[in-house]
Coordinates of C-alpha atoms and ligand atoms in Angstrom, one line a residue:
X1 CA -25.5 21.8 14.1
X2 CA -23.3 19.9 12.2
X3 CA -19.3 19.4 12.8
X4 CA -17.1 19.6 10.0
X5 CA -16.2 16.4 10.4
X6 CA -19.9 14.7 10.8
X7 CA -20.7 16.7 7.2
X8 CA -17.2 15.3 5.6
X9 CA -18.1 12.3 6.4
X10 CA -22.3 12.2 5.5
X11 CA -20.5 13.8 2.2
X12 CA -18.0 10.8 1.5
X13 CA -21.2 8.4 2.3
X14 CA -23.1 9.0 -0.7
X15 CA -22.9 6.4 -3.2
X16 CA -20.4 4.2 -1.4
X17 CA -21.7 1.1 0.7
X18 CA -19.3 1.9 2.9
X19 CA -18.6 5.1 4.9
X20 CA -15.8 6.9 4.9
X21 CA -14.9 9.0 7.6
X22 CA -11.5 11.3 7.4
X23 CA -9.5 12.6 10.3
X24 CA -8.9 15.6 11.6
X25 CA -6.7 17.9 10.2
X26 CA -6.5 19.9 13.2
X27 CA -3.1 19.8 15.1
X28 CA -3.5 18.9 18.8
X29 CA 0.1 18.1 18.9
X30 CA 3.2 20.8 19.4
X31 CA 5.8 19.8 18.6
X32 CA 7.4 20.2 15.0
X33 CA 9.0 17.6 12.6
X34 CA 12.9 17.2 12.6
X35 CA 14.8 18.1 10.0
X36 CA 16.3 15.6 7.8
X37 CA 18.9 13.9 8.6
X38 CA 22.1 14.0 6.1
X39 CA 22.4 11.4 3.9
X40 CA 25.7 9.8 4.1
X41 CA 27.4 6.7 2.4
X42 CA 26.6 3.8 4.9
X43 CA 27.1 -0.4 4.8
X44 CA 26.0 -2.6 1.9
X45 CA 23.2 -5.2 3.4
X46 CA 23.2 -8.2 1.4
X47 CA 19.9 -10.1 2.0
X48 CA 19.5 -13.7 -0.8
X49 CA 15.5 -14.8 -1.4
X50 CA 14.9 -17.8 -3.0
X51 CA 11.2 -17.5 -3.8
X52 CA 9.1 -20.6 -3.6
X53 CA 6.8 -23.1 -2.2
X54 CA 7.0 -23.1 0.8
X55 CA 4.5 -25.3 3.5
X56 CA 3.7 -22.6 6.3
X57 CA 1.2 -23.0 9.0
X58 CA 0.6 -19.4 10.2
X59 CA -0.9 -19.0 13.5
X60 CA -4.4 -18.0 11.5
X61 CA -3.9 -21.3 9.8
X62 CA -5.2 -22.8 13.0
X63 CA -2.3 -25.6 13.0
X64 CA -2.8 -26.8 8.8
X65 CA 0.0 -25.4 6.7
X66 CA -1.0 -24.1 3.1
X67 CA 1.5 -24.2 0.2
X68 CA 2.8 -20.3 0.3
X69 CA 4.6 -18.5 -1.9
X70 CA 7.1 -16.8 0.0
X71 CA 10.7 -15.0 -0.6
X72 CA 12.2 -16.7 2.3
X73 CA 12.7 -19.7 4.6
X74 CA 11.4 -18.7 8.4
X75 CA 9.2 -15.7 9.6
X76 CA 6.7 -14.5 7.4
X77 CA 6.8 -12.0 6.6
X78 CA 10.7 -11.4 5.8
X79 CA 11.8 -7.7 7.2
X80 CA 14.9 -6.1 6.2
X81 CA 16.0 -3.4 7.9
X82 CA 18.4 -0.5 6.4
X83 CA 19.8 2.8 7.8
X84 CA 19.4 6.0 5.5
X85 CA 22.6 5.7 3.3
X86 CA 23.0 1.8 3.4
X87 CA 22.7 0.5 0.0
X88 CA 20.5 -3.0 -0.3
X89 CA 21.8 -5.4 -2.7
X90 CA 19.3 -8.6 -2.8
X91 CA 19.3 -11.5 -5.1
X92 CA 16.2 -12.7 -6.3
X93 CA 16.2 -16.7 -7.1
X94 CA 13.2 -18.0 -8.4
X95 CA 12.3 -21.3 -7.5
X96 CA 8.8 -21.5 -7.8
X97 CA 7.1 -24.6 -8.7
X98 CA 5.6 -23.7 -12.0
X99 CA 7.0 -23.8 -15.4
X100 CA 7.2 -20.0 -16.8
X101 CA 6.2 -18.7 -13.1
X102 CA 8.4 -16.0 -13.7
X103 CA 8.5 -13.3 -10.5
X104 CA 10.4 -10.2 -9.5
X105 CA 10.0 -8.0 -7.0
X106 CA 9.1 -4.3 -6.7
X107 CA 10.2 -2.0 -3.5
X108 CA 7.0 0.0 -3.4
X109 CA 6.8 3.7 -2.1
X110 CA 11.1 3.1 -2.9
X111 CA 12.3 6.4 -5.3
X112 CA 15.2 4.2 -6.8
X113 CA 16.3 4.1 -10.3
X114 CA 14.0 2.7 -13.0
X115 CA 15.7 -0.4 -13.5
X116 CA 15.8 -1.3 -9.9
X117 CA 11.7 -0.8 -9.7
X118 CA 11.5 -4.7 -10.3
X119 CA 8.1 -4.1 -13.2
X120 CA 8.9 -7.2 -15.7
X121 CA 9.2 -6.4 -19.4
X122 CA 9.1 -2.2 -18.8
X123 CA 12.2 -2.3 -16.7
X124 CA 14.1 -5.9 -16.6
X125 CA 13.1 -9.2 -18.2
X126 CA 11.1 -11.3 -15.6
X127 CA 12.9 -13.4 -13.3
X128 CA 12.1 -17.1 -14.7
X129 CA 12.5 -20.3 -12.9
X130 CA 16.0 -21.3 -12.4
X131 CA 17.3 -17.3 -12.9
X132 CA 18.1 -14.9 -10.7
X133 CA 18.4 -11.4 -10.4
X134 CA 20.6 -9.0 -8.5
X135 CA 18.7 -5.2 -6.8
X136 CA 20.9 -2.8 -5.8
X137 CA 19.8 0.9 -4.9
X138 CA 19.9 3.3 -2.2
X139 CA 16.5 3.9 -0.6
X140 CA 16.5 7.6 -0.6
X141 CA 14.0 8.0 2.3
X142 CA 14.2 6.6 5.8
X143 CA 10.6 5.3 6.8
X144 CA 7.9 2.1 6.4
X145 CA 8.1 0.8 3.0
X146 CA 7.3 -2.8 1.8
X147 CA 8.2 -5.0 -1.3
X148 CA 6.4 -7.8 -3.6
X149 CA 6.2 -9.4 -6.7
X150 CA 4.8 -7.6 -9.9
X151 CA 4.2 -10.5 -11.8
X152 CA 0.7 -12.9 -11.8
X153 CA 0.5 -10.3 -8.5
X154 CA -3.2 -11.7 -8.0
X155 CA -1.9 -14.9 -7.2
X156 CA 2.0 -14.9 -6.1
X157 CA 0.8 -11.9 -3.7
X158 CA -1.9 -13.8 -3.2
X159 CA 0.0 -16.9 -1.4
X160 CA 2.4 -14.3 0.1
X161 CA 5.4 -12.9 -1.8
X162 CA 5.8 -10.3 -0.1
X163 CA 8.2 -8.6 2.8
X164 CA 8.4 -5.0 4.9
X165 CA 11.4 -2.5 4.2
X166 CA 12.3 -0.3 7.0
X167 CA 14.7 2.2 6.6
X168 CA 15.8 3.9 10.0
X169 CA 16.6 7.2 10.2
X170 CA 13.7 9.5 10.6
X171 CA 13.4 9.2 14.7
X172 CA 14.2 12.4 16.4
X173 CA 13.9 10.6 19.5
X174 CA 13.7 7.3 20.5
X175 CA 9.8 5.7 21.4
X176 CA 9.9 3.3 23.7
X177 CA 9.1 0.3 21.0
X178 CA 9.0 -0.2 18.0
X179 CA 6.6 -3.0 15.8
X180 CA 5.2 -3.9 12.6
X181 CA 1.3 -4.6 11.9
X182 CA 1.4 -6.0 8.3
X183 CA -2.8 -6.5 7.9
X184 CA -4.4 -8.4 4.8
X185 CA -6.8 -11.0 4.3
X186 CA -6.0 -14.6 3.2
X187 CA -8.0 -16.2 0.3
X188 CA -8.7 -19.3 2.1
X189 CA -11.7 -22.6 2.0
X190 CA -11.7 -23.0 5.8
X191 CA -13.4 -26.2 5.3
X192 CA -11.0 -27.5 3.1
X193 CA -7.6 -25.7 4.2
X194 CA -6.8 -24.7 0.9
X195 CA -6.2 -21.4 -1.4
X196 CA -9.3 -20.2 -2.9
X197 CA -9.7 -18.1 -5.7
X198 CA -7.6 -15.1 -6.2
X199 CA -9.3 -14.1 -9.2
X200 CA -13.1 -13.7 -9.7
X201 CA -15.0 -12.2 -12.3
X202 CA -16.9 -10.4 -9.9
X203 CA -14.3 -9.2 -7.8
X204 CA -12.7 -8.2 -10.9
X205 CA -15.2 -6.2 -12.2
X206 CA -16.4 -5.3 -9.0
X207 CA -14.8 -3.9 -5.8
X208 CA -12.4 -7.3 -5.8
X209 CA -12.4 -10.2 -4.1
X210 CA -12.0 -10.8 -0.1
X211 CA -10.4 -13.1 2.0
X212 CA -12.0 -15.0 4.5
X213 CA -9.6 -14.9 7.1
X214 CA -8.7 -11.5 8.5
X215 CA -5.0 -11.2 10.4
X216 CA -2.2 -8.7 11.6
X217 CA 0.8 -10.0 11.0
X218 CA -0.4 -13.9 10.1
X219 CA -2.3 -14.1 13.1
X220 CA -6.6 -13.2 14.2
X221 CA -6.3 -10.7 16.2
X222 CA -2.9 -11.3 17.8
X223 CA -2.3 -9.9 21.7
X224 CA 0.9 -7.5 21.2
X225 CA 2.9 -7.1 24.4
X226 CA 3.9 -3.0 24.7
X227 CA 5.7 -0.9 27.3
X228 CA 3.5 0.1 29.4
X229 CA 2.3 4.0 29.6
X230 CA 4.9 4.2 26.5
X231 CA 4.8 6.0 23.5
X232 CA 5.1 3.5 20.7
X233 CA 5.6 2.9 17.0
X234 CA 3.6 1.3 15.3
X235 CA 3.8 0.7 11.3
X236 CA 1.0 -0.2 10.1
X237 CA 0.8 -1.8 6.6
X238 CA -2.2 -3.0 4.4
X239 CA -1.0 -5.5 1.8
X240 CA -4.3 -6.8 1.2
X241 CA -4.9 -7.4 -2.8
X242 CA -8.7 -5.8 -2.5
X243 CA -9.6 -4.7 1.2
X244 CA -9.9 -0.8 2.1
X245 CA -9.9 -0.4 6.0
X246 CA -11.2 2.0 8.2
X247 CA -8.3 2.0 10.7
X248 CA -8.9 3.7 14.6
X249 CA -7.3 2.8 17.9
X250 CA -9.7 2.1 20.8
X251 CA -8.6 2.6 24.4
X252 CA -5.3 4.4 23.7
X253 CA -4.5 8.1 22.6
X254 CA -2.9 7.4 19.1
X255 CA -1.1 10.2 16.4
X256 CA -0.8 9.2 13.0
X257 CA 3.3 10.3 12.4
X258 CA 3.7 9.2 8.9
X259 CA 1.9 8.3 5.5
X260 CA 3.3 5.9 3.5
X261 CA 6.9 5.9 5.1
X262 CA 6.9 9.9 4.7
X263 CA 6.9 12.2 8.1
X264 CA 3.9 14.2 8.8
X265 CA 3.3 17.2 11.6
X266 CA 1.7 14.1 14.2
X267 CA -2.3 14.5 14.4
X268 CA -4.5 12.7 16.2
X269 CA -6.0 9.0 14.2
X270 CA -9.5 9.0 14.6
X271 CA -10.6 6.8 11.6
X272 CA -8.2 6.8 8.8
X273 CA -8.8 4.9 4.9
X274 CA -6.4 2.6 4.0
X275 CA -6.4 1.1 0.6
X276 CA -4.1 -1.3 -0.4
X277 CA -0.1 -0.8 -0.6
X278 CA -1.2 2.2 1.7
X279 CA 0.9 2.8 5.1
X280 CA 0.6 4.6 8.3
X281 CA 2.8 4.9 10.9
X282 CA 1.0 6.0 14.8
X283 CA 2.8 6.6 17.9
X284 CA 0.4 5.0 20.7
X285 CA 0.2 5.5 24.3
X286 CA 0.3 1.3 25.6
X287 CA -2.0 1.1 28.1
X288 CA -0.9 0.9 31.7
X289 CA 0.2 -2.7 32.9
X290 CA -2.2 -5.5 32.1
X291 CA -4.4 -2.9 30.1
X292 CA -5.4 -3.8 26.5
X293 CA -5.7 -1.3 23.7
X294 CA -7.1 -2.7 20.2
X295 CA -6.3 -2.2 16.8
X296 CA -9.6 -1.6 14.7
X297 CA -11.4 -1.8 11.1
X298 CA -14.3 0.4 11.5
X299 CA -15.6 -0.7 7.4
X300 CA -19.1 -1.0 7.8
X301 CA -21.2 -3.9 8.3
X302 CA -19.3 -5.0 10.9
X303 CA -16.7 -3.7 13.5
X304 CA -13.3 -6.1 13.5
X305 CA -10.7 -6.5 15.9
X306 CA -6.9 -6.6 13.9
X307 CA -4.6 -6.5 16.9
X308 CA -4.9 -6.1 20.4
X309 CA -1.9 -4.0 22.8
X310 CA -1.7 -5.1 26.3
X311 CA 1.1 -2.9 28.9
X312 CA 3.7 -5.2 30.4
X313 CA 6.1 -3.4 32.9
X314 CA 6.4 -0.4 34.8
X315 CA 5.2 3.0 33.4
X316 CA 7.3 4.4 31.4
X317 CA 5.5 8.4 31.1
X318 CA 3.6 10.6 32.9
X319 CA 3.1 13.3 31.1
X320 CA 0.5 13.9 29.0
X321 CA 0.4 12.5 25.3
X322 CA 2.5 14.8 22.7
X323 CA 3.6 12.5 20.7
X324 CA 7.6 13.1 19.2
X325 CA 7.8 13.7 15.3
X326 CA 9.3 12.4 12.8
X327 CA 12.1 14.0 10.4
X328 CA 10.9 15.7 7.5
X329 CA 11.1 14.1 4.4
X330 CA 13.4 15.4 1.3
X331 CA 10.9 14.8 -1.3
X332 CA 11.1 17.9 -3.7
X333 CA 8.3 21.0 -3.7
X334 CA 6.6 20.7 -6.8
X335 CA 6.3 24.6 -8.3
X336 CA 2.6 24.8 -8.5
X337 CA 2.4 28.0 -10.3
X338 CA 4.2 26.5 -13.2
X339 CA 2.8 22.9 -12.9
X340 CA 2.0 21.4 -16.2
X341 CA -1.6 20.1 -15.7
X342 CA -3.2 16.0 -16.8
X343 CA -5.8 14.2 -16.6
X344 CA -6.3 11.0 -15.5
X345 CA -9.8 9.2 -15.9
X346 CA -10.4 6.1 -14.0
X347 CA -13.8 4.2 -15.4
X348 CA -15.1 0.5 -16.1
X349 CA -14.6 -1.1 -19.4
X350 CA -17.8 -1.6 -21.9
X351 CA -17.3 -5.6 -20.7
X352 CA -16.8 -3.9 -16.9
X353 CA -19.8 -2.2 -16.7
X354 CA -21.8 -5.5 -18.6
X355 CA -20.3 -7.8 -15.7
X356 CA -20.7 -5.0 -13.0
X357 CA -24.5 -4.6 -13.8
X358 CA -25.4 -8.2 -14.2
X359 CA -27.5 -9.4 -11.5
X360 CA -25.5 -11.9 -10.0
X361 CA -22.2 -12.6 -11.1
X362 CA -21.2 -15.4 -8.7
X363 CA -21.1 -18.4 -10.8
X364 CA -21.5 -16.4 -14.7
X365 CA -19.2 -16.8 -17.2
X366 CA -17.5 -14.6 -19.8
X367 CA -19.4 -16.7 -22.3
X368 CA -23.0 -16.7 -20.7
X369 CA -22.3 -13.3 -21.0
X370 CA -21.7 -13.1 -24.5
X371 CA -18.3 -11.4 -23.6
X372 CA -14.8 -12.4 -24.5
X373 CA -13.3 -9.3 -23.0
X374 CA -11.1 -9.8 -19.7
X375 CA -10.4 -6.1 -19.5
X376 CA -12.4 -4.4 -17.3
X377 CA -11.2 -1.2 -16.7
X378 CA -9.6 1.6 -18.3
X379 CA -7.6 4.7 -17.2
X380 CA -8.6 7.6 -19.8
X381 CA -10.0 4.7 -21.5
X382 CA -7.2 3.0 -22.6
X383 CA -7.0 -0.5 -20.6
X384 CA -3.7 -2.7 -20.4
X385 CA -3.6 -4.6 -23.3
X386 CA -3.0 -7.9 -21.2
X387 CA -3.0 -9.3 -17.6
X388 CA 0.6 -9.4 -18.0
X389 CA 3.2 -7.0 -19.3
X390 CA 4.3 -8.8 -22.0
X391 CA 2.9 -6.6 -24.8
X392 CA 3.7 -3.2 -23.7
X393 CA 1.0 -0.2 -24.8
X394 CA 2.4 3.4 -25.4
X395 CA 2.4 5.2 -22.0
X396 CA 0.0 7.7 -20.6
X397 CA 2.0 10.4 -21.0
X398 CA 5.5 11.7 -21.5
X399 CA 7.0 14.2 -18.7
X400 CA 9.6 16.4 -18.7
X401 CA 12.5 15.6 -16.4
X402 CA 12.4 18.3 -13.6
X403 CA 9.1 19.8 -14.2
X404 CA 6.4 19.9 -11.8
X405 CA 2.9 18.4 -12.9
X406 CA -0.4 18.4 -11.2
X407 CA -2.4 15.4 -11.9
X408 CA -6.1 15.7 -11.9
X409 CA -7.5 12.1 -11.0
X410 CA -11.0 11.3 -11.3
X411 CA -12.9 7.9 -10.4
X412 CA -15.9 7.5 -12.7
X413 CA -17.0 4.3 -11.0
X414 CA -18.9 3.1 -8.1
X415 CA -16.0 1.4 -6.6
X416 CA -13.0 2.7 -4.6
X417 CA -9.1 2.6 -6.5
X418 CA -6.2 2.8 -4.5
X419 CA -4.1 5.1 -7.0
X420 CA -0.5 4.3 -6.8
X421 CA 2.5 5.8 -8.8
X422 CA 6.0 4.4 -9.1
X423 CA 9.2 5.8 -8.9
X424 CA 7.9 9.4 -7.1
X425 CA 5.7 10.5 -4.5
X426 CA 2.8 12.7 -5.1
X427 CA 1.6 15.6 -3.1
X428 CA -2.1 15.3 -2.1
X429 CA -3.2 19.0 -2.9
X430 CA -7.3 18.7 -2.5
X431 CA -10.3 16.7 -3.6
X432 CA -13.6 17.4 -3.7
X433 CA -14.8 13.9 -1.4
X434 CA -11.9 13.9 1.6
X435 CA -10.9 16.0 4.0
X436 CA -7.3 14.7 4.7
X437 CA -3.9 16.9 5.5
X438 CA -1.8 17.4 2.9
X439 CA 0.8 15.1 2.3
X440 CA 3.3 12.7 0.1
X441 CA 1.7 9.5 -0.9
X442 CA 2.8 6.6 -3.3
X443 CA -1.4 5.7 -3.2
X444 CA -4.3 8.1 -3.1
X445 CA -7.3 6.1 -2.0
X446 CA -10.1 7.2 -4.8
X447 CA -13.5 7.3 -3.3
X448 CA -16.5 6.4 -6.2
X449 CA -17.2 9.6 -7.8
X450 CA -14.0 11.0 -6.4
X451 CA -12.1 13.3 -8.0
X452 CA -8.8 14.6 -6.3
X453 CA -5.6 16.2 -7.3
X454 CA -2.4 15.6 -6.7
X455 CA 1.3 17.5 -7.5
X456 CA 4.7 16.0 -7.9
X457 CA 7.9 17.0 -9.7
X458 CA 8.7 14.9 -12.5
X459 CA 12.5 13.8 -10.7
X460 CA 13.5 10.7 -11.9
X461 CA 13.5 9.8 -15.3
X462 CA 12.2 6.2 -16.7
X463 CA 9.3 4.2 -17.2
X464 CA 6.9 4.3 -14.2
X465 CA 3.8 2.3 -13.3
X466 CA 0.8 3.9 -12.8
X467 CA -2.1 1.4 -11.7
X468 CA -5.1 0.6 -9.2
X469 CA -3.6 -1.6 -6.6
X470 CA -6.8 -3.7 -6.0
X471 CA -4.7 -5.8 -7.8
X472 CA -7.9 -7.5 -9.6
X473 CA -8.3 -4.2 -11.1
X474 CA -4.8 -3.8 -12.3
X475 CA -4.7 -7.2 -13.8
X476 CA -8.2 -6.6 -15.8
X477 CA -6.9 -3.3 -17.5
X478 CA -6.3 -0.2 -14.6
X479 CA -2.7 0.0 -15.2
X480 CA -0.6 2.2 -17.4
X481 CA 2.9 3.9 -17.1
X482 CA 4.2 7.3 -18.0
X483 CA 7.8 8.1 -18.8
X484 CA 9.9 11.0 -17.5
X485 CA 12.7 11.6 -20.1
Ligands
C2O501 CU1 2.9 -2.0 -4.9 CU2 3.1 -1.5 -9.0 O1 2.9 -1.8 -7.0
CU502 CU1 -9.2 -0.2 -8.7

């Protein structure tokens, strides 16, 4: 007979080259989250980037140093580090090498004031060569969030402008470490040592394009000393522009205790979908001295090693694994009985589906295509007029300030779109592909075919992005904003 799970996940295999497994949403665990903790006035953290060009030889660089865009001089990738209450004030100064390179930076999965969210032209005037600009906002949630550019994202993310955002707070007790596994790809000739493309037509109109060089935290599959025997943090982050990962830990009991930055009861990883922008944070039981654990993406064809664990020291626990929760977030209970209902379709443009279909796209041209379109895709058909944000369409939709909404999001395509929202956090409420437990996301991976719905209350008013975060897709049309008023 079948399990649950093998039928969920023979279910989420059909019409997908890869396979999609979900985990368990059966508690193994005991013990409850914590209770928030109270937010009170803390310090002011003043952090200065200067975004540039910057020569870096990561360790996966294997000794050559590429010309990467990054916010700041030293360790990539920068971390800043906040307690709930502190307020971050950081000055962006572009430097980058390029005439009209304009930049900014948006602190995704952040619920801060519109005109903090860092989205050029919608919210501030981009950040041009020479200027700067000044963020200042109060994260209002402790947990694992990350930041980036929102301009030419394909390639200023793509040579690295990013950084993490941790905002302590949520711990109801301490683990006995505490890391960061930022994973993504790097779009790089090995031959030659150089950048290659960000942007392809057929990754564009496609599933997007990968990198050749696969790394946690800059490095292949980097050994990561733990405590041994202890239970650990780990934050894991996929900033990759295109790649969705099957995460699992092999050789170590793992819980997954938070989705995108946001505590949830601890249950047990087995293989969990990350899409881009997505987060997860586990608590891990390190392996007992000289022991290795690894770090996985189970994507089909092909198995791949992220990061390996190996136990230094004396052991720290004995008892069995039940792992401590984190604090419960303060994200607001949308009212589902009076939820205002939307749609939001997610489907190929009439030039997407031409370039999609073509035999072999590696090599064609707009123009041996007879297309001059570079929109493909649309969200309920309407595509972002421009790969910038320059000329601003209407938005989606217009939300009442306090009301509760329950978005119905379906993916009419054969590819998978990490949905993200800005400015909120939605409530994962069902879907008809997934079996996941509910809770808060700022992305909802959409399987192909995929239709799931999600809640939220309308809390903060502004313009807010709405987009696909292959970021490929975004820039060729799956990106709109709605506006809370
Ligand atoms: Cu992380 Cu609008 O993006
Ligand atoms: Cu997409």
């Amino acid at each position: 007979m079948l399990t649950r799970r093998q039928l969920v996940a023979g279910v989420a295999c059909i019409g997908t080259a890869a396979a999609f497994a979900a985990s368990s949403a059966r508690p193994r665990y005991t013990r409850r989250l914590g209770a928030p903790v109270e937010m009170i006035n803390g310090e002011t953290v003043a952090v200065h980037f200067t975004a540039a060009e910057r020569a870096i030889a990561l360790p996966c660089f294997d000794g050559r140093s590429l010309p990467m865009w990054t916010f700041a001089e030293g360790e990539w990738p920068p971390v800043i580090r906040l307690n709930l209450g502190d307020r971050l004030e950081a000055t962006l100064e572009n430097r980058l090498p390029r005439a009209e390179e304009s930049t900014s930076i948006h602190w995704h999965g952040i619920r801060l004031p519109n005109d903090q969210d860092g989205v050029p032209y919608l919210v501030q005037a981009p950040v041009q060569p020479g200027e700067s600009f000044l963020y200042s906002f109060i994260p209002p949630d402790a947990g694992t969030f990350w930041f980036h550019t929102h301009c030419n994202t394909v390639e200023q993310l793509g040579r690295g402008l990013e950084g993490i955002l941790i905002v302590d707070g949520d711990t109801t007790e301490p683990y006995d470490s505490d890391n960061v596994l930022l994973l993504r790809d790097w779009q790089v000739d090995l031959e030659t040592g150089q950048f290659s493309d960000f942007y392809t037509l057929r990754g564009a109109a496609r599933a997007g394009t990968y990198g050749a060089l696969r790394t946690a935290n800059g490095a292949r599959n980097p050994e990561i000393p733990l405590p041994a025997s202890g239970d650990c943090r780990l934050r894991v982050i996929n900033t990759d522009p295109t790649r969705v990962m099957q995460i699992g830990v092999e050789d170590a009991e793992a819980a997954i205790v938070a989705i995108d930055g946001l505590a949830v009861q601890p249950f047990p990883l087995e293989l969990w979908s990350m899409g881009p922008a997505m987060r997860i944070d586990l608590v891990l039981r390190a392996p007992s001295e000289g022991k290795f654990a690894r770090l996985v993406d189970k994507s089909p064809p092909k198995r791949v090693e992220l990061a390996q664990f190996v136990g230094k020291g004396a052991p720290r626990r004995k008892t069995a694994f039940n792992p401590a929760p984190l604090r419960a977030s303060r994200i607001p209970e949308p009212n589902l009985q009076n939820a205002e209902r939307l749609n939001f379709l997610f489907r190929a443009s009439d030039a997407g589906e031409v370039i999609s279909a073509a035999e072999d796209t590696l090599g064609t041209t707009l123009g041996s295509l007879c297309i001059s379109s570079k929109i493909f895709w649309t969200i309920n058909g309407l595509p972002w007029p421009d790969g910038d944000h320059a000329r601003l369409p209407p938005p989606l939709a217009v939300l009442r300030r306090e009301q509760s909404y329950i978005f119905t999001l379906t993916n009419d395509s054969p590819f998978v779109h990490p949905i993200h929202i800005h400015g909120h956090t939605f409530k994962l409420l069902r879907s008809n592909k997934q079996s996941r437990p509910q809770h808060q996301a700022d992305t909802l991976l959409l399987l192909p075919k995929e239709q799931a719905e999600v809640a939220f209350v309308a809390d903060n008013p502004g313009d807010w992005m709405f987009h696909c975060h292959v970021i490929e897709h975004q820039e060729s049309g799956m990106m709109g904003y709605f506006r809370v008023i």
